[in-house]
Amino acid sequence: SAHRITERQKAGKARSIKEKQLKNSRSTVSKQLVAHLSSARDNLQLNNAKKARKYAIFRAFSMPEIA
């Protein structure tokens, strides 16, 4: 019976390790996803800011012609 207990303990340990690994992999994947989404959003905001600045400069230069 002692042999059976150790086998069961081994199985339980292996299962808990697998569960931990699964949780870790899930959290890293979600972290990566969040990082990717936020960087994509940052890139969008950066591009919009660049466009807005270009447009503002362009308007500033073209204003005198209109006035």
mmCIF file of N, CA, C and O in Angstrom:
data_model
loop_
_atom_site.group_PDB
_atom_site.id
_atom_site.type_symbol
_atom_site.label_atom_id
_atom_site.label_comp_id
_atom_site.label_asym_id
_atom_site.label_seq_id
_atom_site.Cartn_x
_atom_site.Cartn_y
_atom_site.Cartn_z
ATOM 1 N N SER A 1 0.831 -1.204 0.000
ATOM 2 C CA SER A 1 0.000 0.000 0.000
ATOM 3 C C SER A 1 0.870 1.262 0.000
ATOM 4 O O SER A 1 0.459 2.284 -0.512
ATOM 5 N N ALA A 2 2.067 1.134 0.570
ATOM 6 C CA ALA A 2 2.979 2.281 0.608
ATOM 7 C C ALA A 2 3.351 2.682 -0.819
ATOM 8 O O ALA A 2 3.451 3.863 -1.146
ATOM 9 N N HIS A 3 3.512 1.701 -1.685
ATOM 10 C CA HIS A 3 3.877 1.952 -3.078
ATOM 11 C C HIS A 3 2.775 2.753 -3.785
ATOM 12 O O HIS A 3 3.055 3.690 -4.525
ATOM 13 N N ARG A 4 1.533 2.361 -3.500
ATOM 14 C CA ARG A 4 0.396 3.026 -4.135
ATOM 15 C C ARG A 4 0.340 4.513 -3.752
ATOM 16 O O ARG A 4 0.071 5.364 -4.578
ATOM 17 N N ILE A 5 0.614 4.791 -2.480
ATOM 18 C CA ILE A 5 0.556 6.172 -1.999
ATOM 19 C C ILE A 5 1.589 7.032 -2.745
ATOM 20 O O ILE A 5 1.270 8.117 -3.213
ATOM 21 N N THR A 6 2.796 6.520 -2.875
ATOM 22 C CA THR A 6 3.838 7.311 -3.539
ATOM 23 C C THR A 6 3.460 7.569 -4.998
ATOM 24 O O THR A 6 3.670 8.667 -5.506
ATOM 25 N N GLU A 7 2.885 6.565 -5.664
ATOM 26 C CA GLU A 7 2.479 6.744 -7.061
ATOM 27 C C GLU A 7 1.409 7.836 -7.156
ATOM 28 O O GLU A 7 1.457 8.689 -8.043
ATOM 29 N N ARG A 8 0.463 7.785 -6.206
ATOM 30 C CA ARG A 8 -0.617 8.777 -6.205
ATOM 31 C C ARG A 8 -0.040 10.168 -5.947
ATOM 32 O O ARG A 8 -0.449 11.146 -6.581
ATOM 33 N N GLN A 9 0.911 10.244 -5.006
ATOM 34 C CA GLN A 9 1.536 11.530 -4.698
ATOM 35 C C GLN A 9 2.270 12.071 -5.914
ATOM 36 O O GLN A 9 2.184 13.251 -6.236
ATOM 37 N N LYS A 10 2.967 11.162 -6.605
ATOM 38 C CA LYS A 10 3.689 11.566 -7.817
ATOM 39 C C LYS A 10 2.711 12.125 -8.841
ATOM 40 O O LYS A 10 2.951 13.159 -9.449
ATOM 41 N N ALA A 11 1.606 11.419 -9.014
ATOM 42 C CA ALA A 11 0.603 11.844 -9.983
ATOM 43 C C ALA A 11 0.047 13.211 -9.597
ATOM 44 O O ALA A 11 -0.114 14.094 -10.438
ATOM 45 N N GLY A 12 -0.235 13.387 -8.306
ATOM 46 C CA GLY A 12 -0.765 14.656 -7.828
ATOM 47 C C GLY A 12 0.225 15.782 -8.031
ATOM 48 O O GLY A 12 -0.149 16.871 -8.458
ATOM 49 N N LYS A 13 1.500 15.499 -7.760
ATOM 50 C CA LYS A 13 2.540 16.515 -7.932
ATOM 51 C C LYS A 13 2.652 16.906 -9.401
ATOM 52 O O LYS A 13 2.695 18.081 -9.754
ATOM 53 N N ALA A 14 2.668 15.900 -10.249
ATOM 54 C CA ALA A 14 2.777 16.144 -11.687
ATOM 55 C C ALA A 14 1.608 16.998 -12.168
ATOM 56 O O ALA A 14 1.781 17.922 -12.948
ATOM 57 N N ARG A 15 0.415 16.669 -11.648
ATOM 58 C CA ARG A 15 -0.775 17.414 -12.049
ATOM 59 C C ARG A 15 -0.675 18.872 -11.609
ATOM 60 O O ARG A 15 -0.970 19.787 -12.383
ATOM 61 N N SER A 16 -0.245 19.084 -10.358
ATOM 62 C CA SER A 16 -0.159 20.454 -9.850
ATOM 63 C C SER A 16 0.892 21.241 -10.631
ATOM 64 O O SER A 16 0.697 22.421 -10.925
ATOM 65 N N ILE A 17 1.991 20.578 -10.995
ATOM 66 C CA ILE A 17 3.028 21.248 -11.787
ATOM 67 C C ILE A 17 2.461 21.628 -13.152
ATOM 68 O O ILE A 17 2.639 22.750 -13.624
ATOM 69 N N LYS A 18 1.747 20.696 -13.767
ATOM 70 C CA LYS A 18 1.150 20.962 -15.077
ATOM 71 C C LYS A 18 0.170 22.117 -14.989
ATOM 72 O O LYS A 18 0.145 23.000 -15.850
ATOM 73 N N GLU A 19 -0.646 22.129 -13.932
ATOM 74 C CA GLU A 19 -1.623 23.207 -13.762
ATOM 75 C C GLU A 19 -0.917 24.555 -13.601
ATOM 76 O O GLU A 19 -1.324 25.553 -14.184
ATOM 77 N N LYS A 20 0.166 24.558 -12.820
ATOM 78 C CA LYS A 20 0.935 25.789 -12.630
ATOM 79 C C LYS A 20 1.491 26.275 -13.962
ATOM 80 O O LYS A 20 1.415 27.447 -14.288
ATOM 81 N N GLN A 21 2.063 25.332 -14.728
ATOM 82 C CA GLN A 21 2.627 25.690 -16.025
ATOM 83 C C GLN A 21 1.549 26.256 -16.941
ATOM 84 O O GLN A 21 1.763 27.233 -17.647
ATOM 85 N N LEU A 22 0.373 25.636 -16.912
ATOM 86 C CA LEU A 22 -0.729 26.082 -17.744
ATOM 87 C C LEU A 22 -1.150 27.494 -17.350
ATOM 88 O O LEU A 22 -1.319 28.364 -18.204
ATOM 89 N N LYS A 23 -1.279 27.717 -16.039
ATOM 90 C CA LYS A 23 -1.648 29.051 -15.555
ATOM 91 C C LYS A 23 -0.608 30.072 -15.986
ATOM 92 O O LYS A 23 -0.942 31.150 -16.455
ATOM 93 N N ASN A 24 0.669 29.717 -15.827
ATOM 94 C CA ASN A 24 1.743 30.637 -16.203
ATOM 95 C C ASN A 24 1.702 30.944 -17.685
ATOM 96 O O ASN A 24 1.815 32.101 -18.089
ATOM 97 N N SER A 25 1.522 29.920 -18.503
ATOM 98 C CA SER A 25 1.507 30.144 -19.944
ATOM 99 C C SER A 25 0.305 31.003 -20.327
ATOM 100 O O SER A 25 0.400 31.879 -21.166
ATOM 101 N N ARG A 26 -0.827 30.761 -19.668
ATOM 102 C CA ARG A 26 -2.016 31.567 -19.953
ATOM 103 C C ARG A 26 -1.768 33.028 -19.608
ATOM 104 O O ARG A 26 -2.090 33.921 -20.376
ATOM 105 N N SER A 27 -1.176 33.269 -18.428
ATOM 106 C CA SER A 27 -0.961 34.649 -18.000
ATOM 107 C C SER A 27 0.050 35.334 -18.909
ATOM 108 O O SER A 27 -0.116 36.503 -19.245
ATOM 109 N N THR A 28 1.077 34.607 -19.351
ATOM 110 C CA THR A 28 2.064 35.240 -20.233
ATOM 111 C C THR A 28 1.421 35.560 -21.573
ATOM 112 O O THR A 28 1.649 36.621 -22.133
ATOM 113 N N VAL A 29 0.577 34.664 -22.068
ATOM 114 C CA VAL A 29 -0.098 34.919 -23.336
ATOM 115 C C VAL A 29 -0.981 36.151 -23.219
ATOM 116 O O VAL A 29 -0.935 37.030 -24.075
ATOM 117 N N SER A 30 -1.763 36.251 -22.147
ATOM 118 C CA SER A 30 -2.649 37.402 -21.986
ATOM 119 C C SER A 30 -1.828 38.674 -21.803
ATOM 120 O O SER A 30 -2.182 39.718 -22.327
ATOM 121 N N LYS A 31 -0.686 38.569 -21.099
ATOM 122 C CA LYS A 31 0.177 39.743 -20.930
ATOM 123 C C LYS A 31 0.706 40.184 -22.275
ATOM 124 O O LYS A 31 0.714 41.365 -22.589
ATOM 125 N N GLN A 32 1.150 39.218 -23.092
ATOM 126 C CA GLN A 32 1.668 39.538 -24.413
ATOM 127 C C GLN A 32 0.589 40.186 -25.260
ATOM 128 O O GLN A 32 0.836 41.151 -25.978
ATOM 129 N N LEU A 33 -0.622 39.660 -25.156
ATOM 130 C CA LEU A 33 -1.739 40.191 -25.929
ATOM 131 C C LEU A 33 -2.019 41.632 -25.514
ATOM 132 O O LEU A 33 -2.169 42.511 -26.352
ATOM 133 N N VAL A 34 -2.054 41.860 -24.203
ATOM 134 C CA VAL A 34 -2.298 43.207 -23.696
ATOM 135 C C VAL A 34 -1.187 44.139 -24.164
ATOM 136 O O VAL A 34 -1.448 45.245 -24.623
ATOM 137 N N ALA A 35 0.048 43.679 -24.085
ATOM 138 C CA ALA A 35 1.186 44.497 -24.513
ATOM 139 C C ALA A 35 1.057 44.820 -25.997
ATOM 140 O O ALA A 35 1.282 45.948 -26.413
ATOM 141 N N HIS A 36 0.662 43.827 -26.778
ATOM 142 C CA HIS A 36 0.521 44.025 -28.225
ATOM 143 C C HIS A 36 -0.584 45.033 -28.508
ATOM 144 O O HIS A 36 -0.408 45.943 -29.314
ATOM 145 N N LEU A 37 -1.710 44.876 -27.843
ATOM 146 C CA LEU A 37 -2.837 45.784 -28.057
ATOM 147 C C LEU A 37 -2.472 47.205 -27.661
ATOM 148 O O LEU A 37 -2.751 48.145 -28.401
ATOM 149 N N SER A 38 -1.832 47.365 -26.511
ATOM 150 C CA SER A 38 -1.496 48.703 -26.040
ATOM 151 C C SER A 38 -0.462 49.337 -26.959
ATOM 152 O O SER A 38 -0.534 50.528 -27.253
ATOM 153 N N SER A 39 0.509 48.540 -27.461
ATOM 154 C CA SER A 39 1.517 49.109 -28.347
ATOM 155 C C SER A 39 0.866 49.509 -29.670
ATOM 156 O O SER A 39 1.199 50.534 -30.252
ATOM 157 N N ALA A 40 -0.096 48.723 -30.130
ATOM 158 C CA ALA A 40 -0.811 49.067 -31.358
ATOM 159 C C ALA A 40 -1.567 50.366 -31.171
ATOM 160 O O ALA A 40 -1.564 51.234 -32.041
ATOM 161 N N ARG A 41 -2.186 50.522 -29.996
ATOM 162 C CA ARG A 41 -2.937 51.746 -29.705
ATOM 163 C C ARG A 41 -1.974 52.936 -29.617
ATOM 164 O O ARG A 41 -2.244 54.009 -30.142
ATOM 165 N N ASP A 42 -0.818 52.722 -28.983
ATOM 166 C CA ASP A 42 0.179 53.781 -28.880
ATOM 167 C C ASP A 42 0.641 54.202 -30.269
ATOM 168 O O ASP A 42 0.781 55.383 -30.555
ATOM 169 N N ASN A 43 0.871 53.223 -31.148
ATOM 170 C CA ASN A 43 1.310 53.524 -32.507
ATOM 171 C C ASN A 43 0.258 54.361 -33.224
ATOM 172 O O ASN A 43 0.588 55.308 -33.930
ATOM 173 N N LEU A 44 -1.015 53.994 -33.042
ATOM 174 C CA LEU A 44 -2.099 54.756 -33.658
ATOM 175 C C LEU A 44 -2.079 56.191 -33.163
ATOM 176 O O LEU A 44 -2.157 57.132 -33.949
ATOM 177 N N GLN A 45 -1.981 56.349 -31.856
ATOM 178 C CA GLN A 45 -1.984 57.693 -31.269
ATOM 179 C C GLN A 45 -0.781 58.481 -31.766
ATOM 180 O O GLN A 45 -0.888 59.663 -32.083
ATOM 181 N N LEU A 46 0.359 57.816 -31.880
ATOM 182 C CA LEU A 46 1.575 58.465 -32.342
ATOM 183 C C LEU A 46 1.387 58.934 -33.780
ATOM 184 O O LEU A 46 1.686 60.077 -34.120
ATOM 185 N N ASN A 47 0.861 58.057 -34.628
ATOM 186 C CA ASN A 47 0.625 58.417 -36.027
ATOM 187 C C ASN A 47 -0.361 59.561 -36.132
ATOM 188 O O ASN A 47 -0.174 60.482 -36.928
ATOM 189 N N ASN A 48 -1.422 59.512 -35.340
ATOM 190 C CA ASN A 48 -2.413 60.585 -35.359
ATOM 191 C C ASN A 48 -1.780 61.906 -34.929
ATOM 192 O O ASN A 48 -2.049 62.942 -35.522
ATOM 193 N N ALA A 49 -0.934 61.858 -33.920
ATOM 194 C CA ALA A 49 -0.271 63.059 -33.433
ATOM 195 C C ALA A 49 0.635 63.628 -34.525
ATOM 196 O O ALA A 49 0.654 64.833 -34.761
ATOM 197 N N LYS A 50 1.367 62.736 -35.198
ATOM 198 C CA LYS A 50 2.247 63.174 -36.286
ATOM 199 C C LYS A 50 1.435 63.824 -37.393
ATOM 200 O O LYS A 50 1.786 64.880 -37.905
ATOM 201 N N LYS A 51 0.335 63.162 -37.770
ATOM 202 C CA LYS A 51 -0.529 63.698 -38.828
ATOM 203 C C LYS A 51 -1.085 65.051 -38.422
ATOM 204 O O LYS A 51 -1.096 65.994 -39.214
ATOM 205 N N ALA A 52 -1.545 65.147 -37.171
ATOM 206 C CA ALA A 52 -2.138 66.389 -36.682
ATOM 207 C C ALA A 52 -1.097 67.503 -36.725
ATOM 208 O O ALA A 52 -1.396 68.623 -37.129
ATOM 209 N N ARG A 53 0.146 67.185 -36.342
ATOM 210 C CA ARG A 53 1.211 68.187 -36.332
ATOM 211 C C ARG A 53 1.514 68.630 -37.768
ATOM 212 O O ARG A 53 1.623 69.819 -38.054
ATOM 213 N N LYS A 54 1.623 67.667 -38.668
ATOM 214 C CA LYS A 54 1.876 67.991 -40.072
ATOM 215 C C LYS A 54 0.779 68.900 -40.602
ATOM 216 O O LYS A 54 1.037 69.896 -41.276
ATOM 217 N N TYR A 55 -0.457 68.545 -40.280
ATOM 218 C CA TYR A 55 -1.602 69.299 -40.764
ATOM 219 C C TYR A 55 -1.587 70.718 -40.201
ATOM 220 O O TYR A 55 -1.849 71.681 -40.915
ATOM 221 N N ALA A 56 -1.219 70.833 -38.917
ATOM 222 C CA ALA A 56 -1.181 72.140 -38.263
ATOM 223 C C ALA A 56 -0.111 73.004 -38.921
ATOM 224 O O ALA A 56 -0.333 74.182 -39.202
ATOM 225 N N ILE A 57 1.056 72.415 -39.187
ATOM 226 C CA ILE A 57 2.149 73.154 -39.831
ATOM 227 C C ILE A 57 1.723 73.567 -41.238
ATOM 228 O O ILE A 57 1.901 74.711 -41.653
ATOM 229 N N PHE A 58 1.103 72.648 -41.950
ATOM 230 C CA PHE A 58 0.645 72.926 -43.302
ATOM 231 C C PHE A 58 -0.354 74.076 -43.305
ATOM 232 O O PHE A 58 -0.264 74.992 -44.124
ATOM 233 N N ARG A 59 -1.286 74.037 -42.346
ATOM 234 C CA ARG A 59 -2.304 75.098 -42.255
ATOM 235 C C ARG A 59 -1.655 76.429 -41.900
ATOM 236 O O ARG A 59 -2.037 77.476 -42.436
ATOM 237 N N ALA A 60 -0.656 76.382 -41.020
ATOM 238 C CA ALA A 60 0.020 77.610 -40.605
ATOM 239 C C ALA A 60 0.703 78.250 -41.815
ATOM 240 O O ALA A 60 0.690 79.471 -41.976
ATOM 241 N N PHE A 61 1.290 77.411 -42.667
ATOM 242 C CA PHE A 61 1.966 77.941 -43.851
ATOM 243 C C PHE A 61 0.975 78.427 -44.895
ATOM 244 O O PHE A 61 1.247 79.387 -45.615
ATOM 245 N N SER A 62 -0.172 77.759 -45.000
ATOM 246 C CA SER A 62 -1.119 78.127 -46.050
ATOM 247 C C SER A 62 -2.063 79.240 -45.623
ATOM 248 O O SER A 62 -2.782 79.792 -46.438
ATOM 249 N N MET A 63 -2.057 79.598 -44.352
ATOM 250 C CA MET A 63 -2.943 80.659 -43.858
ATOM 251 C C MET A 63 -2.726 82.001 -44.561
ATOM 252 O O MET A 63 -3.678 82.599 -45.045
ATOM 253 N N PRO A 64 -1.521 82.499 -44.649
ATOM 254 C CA PRO A 64 -1.282 83.829 -45.234
ATOM 255 C C PRO A 64 -1.880 83.970 -46.639
ATOM 256 O O PRO A 64 -2.355 85.048 -46.991
ATOM 257 N N GLU A 65 -1.859 82.878 -47.410
ATOM 258 C CA GLU A 65 -2.412 82.932 -48.756
ATOM 259 C C GLU A 65 -3.910 83.217 -48.694
ATOM 260 O O GLU A 65 -4.416 83.935 -49.549
ATOM 261 N N ILE A 66 -4.594 82.623 -47.709
ATOM 262 C CA ILE A 66 -6.041 82.799 -47.592
ATOM 263 C C ILE A 66 -6.344 84.196 -47.105
ATOM 264 O O ILE A 66 -7.206 84.878 -47.651
ATOM 265 N N ALA A 67 -5.572 84.713 -46.159
ATOM 266 C CA ALA A 67 -5.839 86.018 -45.531
ATOM 267 C C ALA A 67 -5.637 87.154 -46.535
ATOM 268 O O ALA A 67 -4.790 87.078 -47.398
#
